[in-house]
Coordinates of C-alpha atoms in Angstrom, one line a residue:
M715 CA 240.6 362.2 97.5
E716 CA 239.6 359.5 99.6
E717 CA 237.1 361.4 101.6
N718 CA 235.7 362.7 97.7
C719 CA 234.6 358.6 97.2
K720 CA 231.2 359.0 96.2
T721 CA 228.9 355.5 95.8
T722 CA 227.5 354.6 92.5
N723 CA 226.6 352.4 90.2
D724 CA 227.4 354.2 87.1
V725 CA 231.2 355.1 87.5
S726 CA 233.2 355.7 84.1
L727 CA 236.7 353.9 83.4
E728 CA 237.9 357.6 83.1
E729 CA 237.0 358.6 86.6
L730 CA 238.4 355.3 87.9
K731 CA 241.9 356.1 85.7
T732 CA 241.8 360.1 87.0
R733 CA 241.4 358.9 90.4
L734 CA 244.0 356.3 90.4
A735 CA 246.1 358.8 88.8
E736 CA 246.1 361.4 91.6
F737 CA 245.9 358.5 94.4
N738 CA 249.6 357.4 93.2
R739 CA 250.5 360.9 92.5
V740 CA 249.8 362.3 96.1
R741 CA 252.0 359.3 97.4
G742 CA 254.7 359.5 94.7
W743 CA 254.2 356.0 93.3
E744 CA 254.7 357.2 90.3
P745 CA 258.1 356.0 89.3
Y746 CA 257.2 352.6 90.9
H747 CA 254.0 352.0 87.7
S748 CA 256.3 350.7 85.1
P749 CA 254.0 348.8 83.0
R750 CA 256.0 345.7 83.9
N751 CA 255.2 345.9 87.3
L752 CA 251.9 347.0 87.3
L753 CA 251.5 343.8 85.1
L754 CA 253.0 341.7 87.9
A755 CA 250.9 343.4 90.5
L756 CA 248.0 342.5 88.3
V757 CA 249.1 338.7 88.1
G758 CA 249.6 338.8 91.6
E759 CA 245.7 340.1 92.1
V760 CA 244.3 337.2 89.8
G761 CA 246.0 334.6 92.2
E762 CA 244.1 336.5 94.7
L763 CA 241.4 336.3 93.5
S764 CA 241.7 332.8 92.0
E765 CA 242.2 331.8 95.7
I766 CA 238.6 332.7 96.5
F767 CA 237.1 330.2 94.2
Q768 CA 239.7 327.3 94.7
W769 CA 238.3 325.1 96.4
K770 CA 234.3 326.1 95.7
G771 CA 233.4 324.1 93.0
E772 CA 230.9 325.3 90.4
V773 CA 229.4 328.5 92.1
A774 CA 225.9 329.5 91.1
R775 CA 225.0 333.1 89.8
G776 CA 224.3 335.8 92.3
L777 CA 226.1 334.1 94.7
P778 CA 223.0 332.9 96.5
N779 CA 225.0 330.1 99.0
W780 CA 228.1 332.8 100.0
R781 CA 228.0 335.1 103.3
P782 CA 228.1 338.6 103.0
D783 CA 231.8 338.9 104.0
E784 CA 232.9 336.5 101.2
K785 CA 230.4 338.7 98.8
E786 CA 232.5 341.8 100.3
H787 CA 236.1 340.2 100.2
L788 CA 235.5 339.0 96.3
E789 CA 234.5 342.5 95.6
E790 CA 237.8 343.8 97.1
E791 CA 240.1 341.4 95.0
I792 CA 237.6 342.3 91.6
S793 CA 238.5 345.6 92.5
D794 CA 241.9 345.5 92.9
V795 CA 242.0 343.6 89.7
L796 CA 240.0 346.3 87.7
L797 CA 242.6 348.8 89.4
Y798 CA 245.6 347.1 88.3
L799 CA 244.0 347.0 85.1
I800 CA 243.2 350.2 84.4
Q801 CA 246.8 351.4 85.4
L802 CA 248.4 348.7 83.1
A803 CA 246.6 350.1 80.2
D804 CA 247.3 354.2 81.0
V805 CA 250.8 353.7 81.8
C806 CA 250.9 352.0 78.0
G807 CA 248.6 355.4 76.6
L808 CA 246.0 352.7 75.6
D809 CA 242.5 353.6 76.1
L810 CA 240.5 350.5 77.8
G811 CA 237.3 351.5 77.0
K812 CA 237.4 351.7 73.8
A813 CA 240.0 348.7 73.1
A814 CA 237.2 346.3 75.1
L815 CA 234.4 347.9 72.7
T816 CA 236.8 347.2 69.8
K817 CA 237.6 343.6 71.2
I818 CA 233.6 342.8 71.9
I819 CA 232.9 344.0 68.2
K820 CA 235.8 341.7 66.8
N821 CA 234.3 338.7 68.6
G822 CA 231.0 339.1 67.7
Q823 CA 232.8 338.7 63.9
K824 CA 234.9 336.1 65.1
Y825 CA 231.8 334.1 66.8
P826 CA 229.0 334.8 64.6
I827 CA 225.2 334.2 65.8
N828 CA 224.3 330.6 65.0
I829 CA 220.8 329.9 64.5
A830 CA 221.8 326.7 64.7
T831 CA 223.2 327.1 68.6
P832 CA 220.3 326.3 70.8
N833 CA 219.4 328.9 72.8
P834 CA 219.1 327.9 76.9
S835 CA 217.0 330.4 77.9
S836 CA 214.3 329.5 75.4
P837 CA 212.2 326.6 76.0
S838 CA 212.6 323.3 73.7

C-alpha cells in the first residue's frame, strides 16, 4: 500500500478511509480499533498537535516565520488527527463528509450573515 501512495492535492475522505482500512487490515490492527480506542488515540494526537503551538503565541497565517522542519512536523501531527478522525467515523458507521457538510449548513442557520457585522476585508 505505501508504495502506491500518490501525491495529490485532491484526496477524498473515501480514499483515505479505504487506504486506512487496508493498512490496518494487513497489520491485524482491526480488533484494537474500537470507537473508544480510536477516540483516545485521537485525543492523544490532538495533544501532540497542541504542543506545537503551546509556546508560540499568536501565529501568522501561512506560518511565514516557521522553518521547513517545523511545518513538516505540523503536517504530520495534523495528518495523525485527520486519520484517526476518519477511522473513528468509519468504525461508528458515519459518513464524515456528509456529516461535515450538514454541520456547515446547520452552522449557517445558527449564525446567519448579519449585514451589520463589519467585514474585515472591506475598506471602512
